[in-house]
PDB file of C-alpha atoms in Angstrom:
ATOM      1  CA  MET V   1     -37.750  32.832   0.026  1.00  0.00           C
ATOM      2  CA  ASN V   2     -34.957  35.123   0.746  1.00  0.00           C
ATOM      3  CA  ARG V   3     -34.873  33.998   4.332  1.00  0.00           C
ATOM      4  CA  ASP V   4     -35.070  29.886   3.097  1.00  0.00           C
ATOM      5  CA  LYS V   5     -32.148  30.501   0.909  1.00  0.00           C
ATOM      6  CA  ALA V   6     -30.239  32.539   3.666  1.00  0.00           C
ATOM      7  CA  LYS V   7     -30.979  29.280   5.643  1.00  0.00           C
ATOM      8  CA  ARG V   8     -29.482  27.053   3.244  1.00  0.00           C
ATOM      9  CA  GLN V   9     -26.314  29.067   3.032  1.00  0.00           C
ATOM     10  CA  VAL V  10     -25.790  29.375   6.867  1.00  0.00           C
ATOM     11  CA  LYS V  11     -26.453  25.313   6.666  1.00  0.00           C
ATOM     12  CA  THR V  12     -23.952  25.168   3.922  1.00  0.00           C
ATOM     13  CA  LEU V  13     -21.289  27.145   5.890  1.00  0.00           C
ATOM     14  CA  LEU V  14     -22.124  25.515   8.825  1.00  0.00           C
ATOM     15  CA  ASN V  15     -21.274  22.054   7.244  1.00  0.00           C
ATOM     16  CA  HIS V  16     -18.130  23.427   5.141  1.00  0.00           C
ATOM     17  CA  GLY V  17     -16.838  24.490   8.371  1.00  0.00           C
ATOM     18  CA  LEU V  18     -17.437  21.301   9.978  1.00  0.00           C
ATOM     19  CA  LEU V  19     -15.636  19.688   7.499  1.00  0.00           C
ATOM     20  CA  LEU V  20     -12.648  21.787   7.429  1.00  0.00           C
ATOM     21  CA  ILE V  21     -12.227  21.390  11.098  1.00  0.00           C
ATOM     22  CA  ILE V  22     -12.503  17.377  10.591  1.00  0.00           C
ATOM     23  CA  GLY V  23      -9.881  17.847   7.747  1.00  0.00           C
ATOM     24  CA  LEU V  24      -7.564  19.973   9.930  1.00  0.00           C
ATOM     25  CA  ALA V  25      -7.486  17.397  12.725  1.00  0.00           C
ATOM     26  CA  TRP V  26      -6.887  14.619  10.467  1.00  0.00           C
ATOM     27  CA  ILE V  27      -4.005  16.191   8.494  1.00  0.00           C
ATOM     28  CA  TYR V  28      -2.599  17.515  11.860  1.00  0.00           C
ATOM     29  CA  PRO V  29      -0.406  14.508  12.657  1.00  0.00           C
ATOM     30  CA  PHE V  30       0.945  14.143   9.067  1.00  0.00           C
ATOM     31  CA  LEU V  31       1.906  18.299   9.241  1.00  0.00           C
ATOM     32  CA  TRP V  32       3.610  17.635  12.892  1.00  0.00           C
ATOM     33  CA  MET V  33       5.343  14.616  11.337  1.00  0.00           C
ATOM     34  CA  ILE V  34       7.069  16.912   8.671  1.00  0.00           C
ATOM     35  CA  SER V  35       7.419  19.886  11.199  1.00  0.00           C
ATOM     36  CA  ALA V  36       9.279  17.704  13.524  1.00  0.00           C
ATOM     37  CA  SER V  37      11.773  16.469  10.957  1.00  0.00           C
ATOM     38  CA  PHE V  38      13.204  19.943  10.389  1.00  0.00           C
ATOM     39  CA  LYS V  39      13.773  20.662  13.941  1.00  0.00           C
ATOM     40  CA  ASP V  40      16.687  19.870  16.522  1.00  0.00           C
ATOM     41  CA  GLN V  41      16.239  17.780  19.408  1.00  0.00           C
ATOM     42  CA  ASN V  42      16.020  20.875  21.972  1.00  0.00           C
ATOM     43  CA  GLU V  43      13.423  22.724  20.017  1.00  0.00           C
ATOM     44  CA  PHE V  44      11.246  19.538  19.340  1.00  0.00           C
ATOM     45  CA  PHE V  45      11.121  19.110  23.088  1.00  0.00           C
ATOM     46  CA  LYS V  46      10.615  22.979  23.983  1.00  0.00           C
ATOM     47  CA  ASN V  47       7.924  23.376  21.103  1.00  0.00           C
ATOM     48  CA  LYS V  48       6.423  20.049  20.590  1.00  0.00           C
ATOM     49  CA  LEU V  49       3.030  20.980  19.241  1.00  0.00           C
ATOM     50  CA  GLY V  50       4.138  23.946  16.907  1.00  0.00           C
ATOM     51  CA  LEU V  51       4.276  23.271  13.462  1.00  0.00           C
ATOM     52  CA  ILE V  52       6.521  25.990  12.187  1.00  0.00           C
ATOM     53  CA  PRO V  53      10.036  25.396  13.135  1.00  0.00           C
ATOM     54  CA  GLN V  54      11.960  28.396  14.499  1.00  0.00           C
ATOM     55  CA  ASN V  55      15.269  27.092  13.029  1.00  0.00           C
ATOM     56  CA  PRO V  56      14.540  24.823  10.330  1.00  0.00           C
ATOM     57  CA  THR V  57      17.293  21.927   9.836  1.00  0.00           C
ATOM     58  CA  PHE V  58      17.938  18.999   7.601  1.00  0.00           C
ATOM     59  CA  ASP V  59      20.275  17.417   9.867  1.00  0.00           C
ATOM     60  CA  ASN V  60      17.889  14.673  10.510  1.00  0.00           C
ATOM     61  CA  VAL V  61      17.179  13.819   6.920  1.00  0.00           C
ATOM     62  CA  THR V  62      21.035  13.842   6.391  1.00  0.00           C
ATOM     63  CA  ARG V  63      21.586  11.925   9.690  1.00  0.00           C
ATOM     64  CA  ILE V  64      19.163   9.139   9.278  1.00  0.00           C
ATOM     65  CA  TRP V  65      20.036   8.562   5.377  1.00  0.00           C
ATOM     66  CA  GLU V  66      23.795   8.659   5.824  1.00  0.00           C
ATOM     67  CA  LYS V  67      24.077   7.093   9.211  1.00  0.00           C
ATOM     68  CA  ALA V  68      21.520   5.054  10.251  1.00  0.00           C
ATOM     69  CA  HIS V  69      21.644   3.515   6.745  1.00  0.00           C
ATOM     70  CA  PHE V  70      18.149   4.489   5.092  1.00  0.00           C
ATOM     71  CA  ASP V  71      19.715   4.644   1.977  1.00  0.00           C
ATOM     72  CA  THR V  72      19.924   1.008   2.010  1.00  0.00           C
ATOM     73  CA  TYR V  73      16.291   0.261   3.753  1.00  0.00           C
ATOM     74  CA  PHE V  74      14.915   2.687   1.251  1.00  0.00           C
ATOM     75  CA  ILE V  75      16.504   0.327  -1.705  1.00  0.00           C
ATOM     76  CA  ASN V  76      15.308  -2.545  -0.016  1.00  0.00           C
ATOM     77  CA  THR V  77      11.814  -1.300   0.526  1.00  0.00           C
ATOM     78  CA  VAL V  78      11.821  -0.342  -3.234  1.00  0.00           C
ATOM     79  CA  ILE V  79      12.919  -4.085  -4.486  1.00  0.00           C
ATOM     80  CA  VAL V  80      10.843  -5.813  -2.162  1.00  0.00           C
ATOM     81  CA  THR V  81       7.693  -4.100  -2.792  1.00  0.00           C
ATOM     82  CA  PHE V  82       7.880  -3.900  -6.636  1.00  0.00           C
ATOM     83  CA  PHE V  83       8.698  -7.531  -7.132  1.00  0.00           C
ATOM     84  CA  ALA V  84       5.896  -8.366  -4.703  1.00  0.00           C
ATOM     85  CA  VAL V  85       3.384  -6.217  -6.421  1.00  0.00           C
ATOM     86  CA  PHE V  86       4.358  -7.640  -9.483  1.00  0.00           C
ATOM     87  CA  LEU V  87       3.853 -11.255  -8.414  1.00  0.00           C
ATOM     88  CA  VAL V  88       0.384 -10.623  -6.658  1.00  0.00           C
ATOM     89  CA  LEU V  89      -0.803  -8.655  -9.694  1.00  0.00           C
ATOM     90  CA  ILE V  90       0.025 -11.496 -11.791  1.00  0.00           C
ATOM     91  CA  MET V  91      -1.453 -13.967  -9.510  1.00  0.00           C
ATOM     92  CA  THR V  92      -4.434 -12.256  -9.001  1.00  0.00           C
ATOM     93  CA  MET V  93      -5.229 -11.529 -12.050  1.00  0.00           C
ATOM     94  CA  LEU V  94      -4.831 -14.722 -13.686  1.00  0.00           C
ATOM     95  CA  ALA V  95      -6.999 -16.335 -10.899  1.00  0.00           C
ATOM     96  CA  GLY V  96      -9.616 -13.989 -10.948  1.00  0.00           C
ATOM     97  CA  TYR V  97      -9.479 -14.623 -14.747  1.00  0.00           C
ATOM     98  CA  ALA V  98     -10.173 -18.159 -14.202  1.00  0.00           C
ATOM     99  CA  MET V  99     -12.741 -17.545 -11.286  1.00  0.00           C
ATOM    100  CA  GLY V 100     -14.829 -15.007 -13.365  1.00  0.00           C
ATOM    101  CA  ARG V 101     -14.884 -16.506 -17.049  1.00  0.00           C
ATOM    102  CA  TYR V 102     -14.701 -20.404 -16.480  1.00  0.00           C
ATOM    103  CA  ASN V 103     -17.010 -23.039 -14.807  1.00  0.00           C
ATOM    104  CA  PHE V 104     -15.126 -25.745 -13.117  1.00  0.00           C
ATOM    105  CA  VAL V 105     -15.993 -28.423 -10.614  1.00  0.00           C
ATOM    106  CA  GLY V 106     -15.654 -27.464  -7.106  1.00  0.00           C
ATOM    107  CA  LYS V 107     -16.067 -23.318  -8.274  1.00  0.00           C
ATOM    108  CA  LYS V 108     -17.837 -22.452  -5.451  1.00  0.00           C
ATOM    109  CA  VAL V 109     -15.724 -24.482  -2.555  1.00  0.00           C
ATOM    110  CA  VAL V 110     -12.660 -22.823  -3.960  1.00  0.00           C
ATOM    111  CA  MET V 111     -14.576 -19.493  -3.634  1.00  0.00           C
ATOM    112  CA  MET V 112     -15.824 -20.377  -0.360  1.00  0.00           C
ATOM    113  CA  VAL V 113     -12.342 -21.187   1.091  1.00  0.00           C
ATOM    114  CA  PHE V 114     -10.954 -17.848  -0.222  1.00  0.00           C
ATOM    115  CA  MET V 115     -13.605 -15.658   1.095  1.00  0.00           C
ATOM    116  CA  SER V 116     -13.167 -17.671   4.447  1.00  0.00           C
ATOM    117  CA  SER V 117      -9.495 -16.847   4.527  1.00  0.00           C
ATOM    118  CA  ILE V 118     -10.522 -13.093   4.854  1.00  0.00           C
ATOM    119  CA  ALA V 119     -11.430 -13.909   8.616  1.00  0.00           C
ATOM    120  CA  ILE V 120      -7.929 -15.439   9.369  1.00  0.00           C
ATOM    121  CA  PRO V 121      -5.653 -12.660  11.117  1.00  0.00           C
ATOM    122  CA  LEU V 122      -2.559 -12.159   9.537  1.00  0.00           C
ATOM    123  CA  VAL V 123      -0.902 -12.406  12.396  1.00  0.00           C
ATOM    124  CA  SER V 124      -1.735 -15.955  12.804  1.00  0.00           C
ATOM    125  CA  THR V 125      -0.098 -16.666   9.564  1.00  0.00           C
ATOM    126  CA  ILE V 126       3.732 -15.418  10.485  1.00  0.00           C
ATOM    127  CA  ILE V 127       4.903 -18.671  12.103  1.00  0.00           C
ATOM    128  CA  PRO V 128       3.842 -20.967   9.074  1.00  0.00           C
ATOM    129  CA  THR V 129       5.257 -18.530   6.827  1.00  0.00           C
ATOM    130  CA  TYR V 130       8.380 -18.067   8.775  1.00  0.00           C
ATOM    131  CA  GLU V 131       8.908 -21.820   8.579  1.00  0.00           C
ATOM    132  CA  VAL V 132       7.885 -21.932   4.855  1.00  0.00           C
ATOM    133  CA  ILE V 133      10.568 -19.355   4.245  1.00  0.00           C
ATOM    134  CA  LYS V 134      13.366 -21.144   6.776  1.00  0.00           C
ATOM    135  CA  SER V 135      12.963 -24.534   4.697  1.00  0.00           C
ATOM    136  CA  MET V 136      13.601 -22.763   1.577  1.00  0.00           C
ATOM    137  CA  LYS V 137      16.887 -21.165   3.383  1.00  0.00           C
ATOM    138  CA  LEU V 138      15.937 -17.746   2.379  1.00  0.00           C
ATOM    139  CA  VAL V 139      15.395 -16.122   5.778  1.00  0.00           C
ATOM    140  CA  GLY V 140      17.264 -13.014   6.219  1.00  0.00           C
ATOM    141  CA  THR V 141      17.349 -12.035   2.314  1.00  0.00           C
ATOM    142  CA  LYS V 142      15.669  -9.936   0.174  1.00  0.00           C
ATOM    143  CA  LEU V 143      13.952 -12.856  -2.161  1.00  0.00           C
ATOM    144  CA  GLY V 144      12.489 -14.447   1.235  1.00  0.00           C
ATOM    145  CA  LEU V 145      10.842 -11.335   1.744  1.00  0.00           C
ATOM    146  CA  ILE V 146       9.420 -10.828  -1.350  1.00  0.00           C
ATOM    147  CA  LEU V 147       7.950 -14.536  -1.656  1.00  0.00           C
ATOM    148  CA  ALA V 148       6.514 -13.898   2.008  1.00  0.00           C
ATOM    149  CA  GLN V 149       4.991 -10.711   1.062  1.00  0.00           C
ATOM    150  CA  ALA V 150       3.634 -11.720  -2.219  1.00  0.00           C
ATOM    151  CA  GLY V 151       2.305 -15.140  -0.480  1.00  0.00           C
ATOM    152  CA  GLY V 152      -1.249 -15.529   0.746  1.00  0.00           C
ATOM    153  CA  ALA V 153      -4.928 -15.542  -0.768  1.00  0.00           C
ATOM    154  CA  HIS V 154      -5.054 -11.578  -1.421  1.00  0.00           C
ATOM    155  CA  VAL V 155      -8.832 -12.449  -1.918  1.00  0.00           C
ATOM    156  CA  ILE V 156      -9.928  -8.654  -2.196  1.00  0.00           C
ATOM    157  CA  PHE V 157      -7.630  -8.405  -5.042  1.00  0.00           C
ATOM    158  CA  LEU V 158      -8.760 -11.773  -6.546  1.00  0.00           C
ATOM    159  CA  LEU V 159     -12.429 -10.791  -5.885  1.00  0.00           C
ATOM    160  CA  LEU V 160     -11.998  -7.464  -7.981  1.00  0.00           C
ATOM    161  CA  PHE V 161     -10.488  -9.192 -10.884  1.00  0.00           C
ATOM    162  CA  SER V 162     -12.953 -11.926 -10.852  1.00  0.00           C
ATOM    163  CA  SER V 163     -15.962  -9.548 -10.679  1.00  0.00           C
ATOM    164  CA  PHE V 164     -14.303  -7.586 -13.763  1.00  0.00           C
ATOM    165  CA  PHE V 165     -13.917 -10.484 -16.215  1.00  0.00           C
ATOM    166  CA  GLU V 166     -17.437 -11.788 -15.146  1.00  0.00           C
ATOM    167  CA  GLN V 167     -18.619  -8.506 -17.025  1.00  0.00           C
ATOM    168  CA  ILE V 168     -16.654  -8.871 -20.295  1.00  0.00           C
ATOM    169  CA  PRO V 169     -18.772  -9.991 -23.212  1.00  0.00           C
ATOM    170  CA  GLY V 170     -18.058 -13.648 -24.229  1.00  0.00           C
ATOM    171  CA  GLU V 171     -17.661 -12.722 -27.810  1.00  0.00           C
ATOM    172  CA  LEU V 172     -14.448 -11.406 -27.385  1.00  0.00           C
ATOM    173  CA  GLU V 173     -13.085 -14.749 -26.289  1.00  0.00           C
ATOM    174  CA  GLU V 174     -14.923 -16.318 -29.353  1.00  0.00           C
ATOM    175  CA  ALA V 175     -13.634 -14.356 -31.744  1.00  0.00           C
ATOM    176  CA  ALA V 176     -10.125 -14.842 -30.297  1.00  0.00           C
ATOM    177  CA  LYS V 177     -10.637 -18.734 -30.523  1.00  0.00           C
ATOM    178  CA  VAL V 178     -11.792 -18.231 -34.141  1.00  0.00           C
ATOM    179  CA  ASP V 179      -8.283 -16.430 -34.658  1.00  0.00           C
ATOM    180  CA  GLY V 180      -6.547 -19.336 -33.178  1.00  0.00           C
ATOM    181  CA  CYS V 181      -5.449 -17.712 -29.928  1.00  0.00           C
ATOM    182  CA  ASN V 182      -5.187 -20.206 -26.780  1.00  0.00           C
ATOM    183  CA  PHE V 183      -5.260 -19.320 -23.054  1.00  0.00           C
ATOM    184  CA  PHE V 184      -2.307 -17.331 -22.194  1.00  0.00           C
ATOM    185  CA  ARG V 185      -2.523 -15.338 -25.522  1.00  0.00           C
ATOM    186  CA  THR V 186      -6.155 -14.598 -25.146  1.00  0.00           C
ATOM    187  CA  PHE V 187      -5.504 -13.198 -21.912  1.00  0.00           C
ATOM    188  CA  PHE V 188      -2.262 -11.533 -22.360  1.00  0.00           C
ATOM    189  CA  ASN V 189      -3.463  -9.817 -25.609  1.00  0.00           C
ATOM    190  CA  ILE V 190      -7.286  -9.322 -25.411  1.00  0.00           C
ATOM    191  CA  MET V 191      -8.191  -9.602 -21.650  1.00  0.00           C
ATOM    192  CA  MET V 192      -5.266  -8.156 -19.794  1.00  0.00           C
ATOM    193  CA  PRO V 193      -5.225  -4.449 -21.993  1.00  0.00           C
ATOM    194  CA  LEU V 194      -9.026  -3.934 -20.361  1.00  0.00           C
ATOM    195  CA  THR V 195      -8.004  -4.583 -16.642  1.00  0.00           C
ATOM    196  CA  LYS V 196      -6.013  -1.285 -16.272  1.00  0.00           C
ATOM    197  CA  PRO V 197      -8.387   0.624 -13.965  1.00  0.00           C
ATOM    198  CA  ILE V 198      -8.896  -2.412 -11.680  1.00  0.00           C
ATOM    199  CA  ALA V 199      -5.016  -3.612 -12.265  1.00  0.00           C
ATOM    200  CA  THR V 200      -3.725   0.309 -10.949  1.00  0.00           C
ATOM    201  CA  THR V 201      -6.297   0.025  -7.854  1.00  0.00           C
ATOM    202  CA  VAL V 202      -4.649  -3.332  -7.078  1.00  0.00           C
ATOM    203  CA  VAL V 203      -1.015  -1.937  -7.703  1.00  0.00           C
ATOM    204  CA  ILE V 204      -1.768   1.108  -5.313  1.00  0.00           C
ATOM    205  CA  MET V 205      -3.112  -1.113  -2.543  1.00  0.00           C
ATOM    206  CA  GLU V 206      -0.801  -3.747  -2.598  1.00  0.00           C
ATOM    207  CA  THR V 207       2.249  -1.221  -2.811  1.00  0.00           C
ATOM    208  CA  ILE V 208       0.700   0.300   0.341  1.00  0.00           C
ATOM    209  CA  TRP V 209       0.525  -2.762   2.147  1.00  0.00           C
ATOM    210  CA  ALA V 210       3.853  -4.064   0.933  1.00  0.00           C
ATOM    211  CA  TRP V 211       5.708  -0.553   1.510  1.00  0.00           C
ATOM    212  CA  ASN V 212       4.454  -0.467   4.971  1.00  0.00           C
ATOM    213  CA  ALA V 213       4.537  -3.979   6.003  1.00  0.00           C
ATOM    214  CA  PHE V 214       6.222  -4.142   9.286  1.00  0.00           C
ATOM    215  CA  MET V 215       5.562  -7.658  11.362  1.00  0.00           C
ATOM    216  CA  LEU V 216       6.867  -9.931   8.565  1.00  0.00           C
ATOM    217  CA  PRO V 217       9.989  -8.140   7.397  1.00  0.00           C
ATOM    218  CA  LEU V 218      10.743  -7.628  11.123  1.00  0.00           C
ATOM    219  CA  VAL V 219      10.610 -11.277  11.584  1.00  0.00           C
ATOM    220  CA  LEU V 220      12.254 -12.356   8.555  1.00  0.00           C
ATOM    221  CA  THR V 221      15.381  -9.839   8.979  1.00  0.00           C
ATOM    222  CA  LEU V 222      16.246 -10.183  12.830  1.00  0.00           C
ATOM    223  CA  ASN V 223      19.463 -12.284  11.798  1.00  0.00           C
ATOM    224  CA  ASN V 224      20.248  -9.761   8.966  1.00  0.00           C
ATOM    225  CA  PRO V 225      19.808  -6.179   9.338  1.00  0.00           C
ATOM    226  CA  SER V 226      21.113  -5.420   6.095  1.00  0.00           C
ATOM    227  CA  SER V 227      17.973  -6.841   4.508  1.00  0.00           C
ATOM    228  CA  ARG V 228      15.616  -4.604   6.741  1.00  0.00           C
ATOM    229  CA  THR V 229      12.697  -2.201   4.916  1.00  0.00           C
ATOM    230  CA  LEU V 230      11.825   1.225   6.235  1.00  0.00           C
ATOM    231  CA  ALA V 231       9.175   0.390   8.679  1.00  0.00           C
ATOM    232  CA  VAL V 232      11.660  -2.088  10.462  1.00  0.00           C
ATOM    233  CA  GLY V 233      14.282   0.646  10.177  1.00  0.00           C
ATOM    234  CA  LEU V 234      12.108   3.301  11.845  1.00  0.00           C
ATOM    235  CA  TYR V 235      11.742   0.567  14.726  1.00  0.00           C
ATOM    236  CA  ALA V 236      15.278   0.659  15.521  1.00  0.00           C
ATOM    237  CA  PHE V 237      14.797   4.878  16.588  1.00  0.00           C
ATOM    238  CA  LYS V 238      13.149   3.193  19.711  1.00  0.00           C
ATOM    239  CA  GLY V 239      15.570   2.482  22.232  1.00  0.00           C
ATOM    240  CA  GLU V 240      14.930   0.919  25.429  1.00  0.00           C
ATOM    241  CA  ASN V 241      14.860   4.207  27.559  1.00  0.00           C
ATOM    242  CA  THR V 242      15.146   6.756  24.716  1.00  0.00           C
ATOM    243  CA  VAL V 243      13.708   7.688  21.766  1.00  0.00           C
ATOM    244  CA  ASP V 244      14.604   9.651  18.612  1.00  0.00           C
ATOM    245  CA  TRP V 245      11.453  11.593  18.062  1.00  0.00           C
ATOM    246  CA  THR V 246      12.925  13.963  14.955  1.00  0.00           C
ATOM    247  CA  GLY V 247      14.755  10.924  13.617  1.00  0.00           C
ATOM    248  CA  ILE V 248      11.342   9.116  13.486  1.00  0.00           C
ATOM    249  CA  ALA V 249       9.732  12.074  11.884  1.00  0.00           C
ATOM    250  CA  ALA V 250      12.485  12.728   9.347  1.00  0.00           C
ATOM    251  CA  GLY V 251      12.433   8.674   8.302  1.00  0.00           C
ATOM    252  CA  GLY V 252       8.436   8.908   8.361  1.00  0.00           C
ATOM    253  CA  VAL V 253       8.611  11.507   5.755  1.00  0.00           C
ATOM    254  CA  ILE V 254      10.942   9.663   3.696  1.00  0.00           C
ATOM    255  CA  ALA V 255       9.168   6.656   3.857  1.00  0.00           C
ATOM    256  CA  VAL V 256       5.699   8.250   3.113  1.00  0.00           C
ATOM    257  CA  ILE V 257       6.623  10.855   0.367  1.00  0.00           C
ATOM    258  CA  PRO V 258       7.039   7.464  -2.686  1.00  0.00           C
ATOM    259  CA  ILE V 259       3.465   6.463  -1.484  1.00  0.00           C
ATOM    260  CA  ILE V 260       1.939   9.828  -1.983  1.00  0.00           C
ATOM    261  CA  LEU V 261       3.467  10.626  -5.299  1.00  0.00           C
ATOM    262  CA  LEU V 262       2.363   7.196  -6.724  1.00  0.00           C
ATOM    263  CA  PHE V 263      -1.071   8.160  -5.265  1.00  0.00           C
ATOM    264  CA  ILE V 264      -1.216  11.539  -6.986  1.00  0.00           C
ATOM    265  CA  CYS V 265      -0.172  10.167 -10.365  1.00  0.00           C
ATOM    266  CA  LEU V 266      -2.525   7.326 -10.173  1.00  0.00           C
ATOM    267  CA  GLN V 267      -5.444   8.641  -8.523  1.00  0.00           C
ATOM    268  CA  LYS V 268      -7.423   8.888 -11.402  1.00  0.00           C
ATOM    269  CA  TYR V 269      -7.202   4.875 -12.427  1.00  0.00           C
ATOM    270  CA  PHE V 270      -8.057   4.278  -8.770  1.00  0.00           C
ATOM    271  CA  VAL V 271     -10.759   5.959  -8.571  1.00  0.00           C
ATOM    272  CA  GLU V 272     -11.917   4.293 -11.819  1.00  0.00           C
ATOM    273  CA  GLY V 273     -11.159   0.915 -10.617  1.00  0.00           C
ATOM    274  CA  ILE V 274     -13.170   1.301  -7.184  1.00  0.00           C
ATOM    275  CA  ALA V 275     -16.148   2.569  -9.113  1.00  0.00           C
ATOM    276  CA  GLY V 276     -15.958  -0.221 -11.999  1.00  0.00           C
ATOM    277  CA  ALA V 277     -15.624  -2.932  -8.989  1.00  0.00           C
ATOM    278  CA  VAL V 278     -18.801  -1.347  -7.120  1.00  0.00           C
ATOM    279  CA  ASN V 279     -20.643  -0.953  -9.852  1.00  0.00           C
ATOM    280  CA  SER V 280     -20.113  -4.499 -11.477  1.00  0.00           C
TER     281      SER V 280
END
């Protein structure tokens, strides 16, 4: 009995040790980025892999924030991300409500089209997206970036909402009709408040995608650097022959902190939303 208990304890320790090693290996690049952002160029090249700066400095953060226009890039990213997330949330929520609650001619065909669009690489849509934004004369503007980021089917979010709305009892809608509610009033006053976990999941996922987007902002802001986002601004630190590694590390820290804070604040609803989507 004691021998079996000892074996289980040893097995548990080995499993925990293995998971700890994997966790440290996974988080090491992030810790390295934070460490490099507080090193000067000389110390960085002398001690590339070290995690503890010998002479910590905030010069890299100050330099990229003031001289590399990261303050402008940060504000641009916040604006583009906020409005892109808002548009995606409203569009996918309404579409998911229609797909999950109503039967109409061609519903299966529409769903098949949405599902098949998952197989289309995002890179292949850059040219048509650019042409659409160009025809609207919005290339190089924040509005053009917002519309480009919010465009697309966003099938995963649509399926999350559709699956969620499909599980809601029909008695709620019948009671709303008895009270004289139309489509939009039923949606906004009754259905929408129920979607908090799913909506939070969509907000987190779309915020991460919009915040870290690179290719579309790069293409759409080539002629107007003042509209660049953080991801494109980071790319500017890579020259033809040199790379400002400490600047990139400091910029990466600035770019990732808001996403980490967002996830920490909303992780409870994120887990509930994913669990609800899986159970449904």
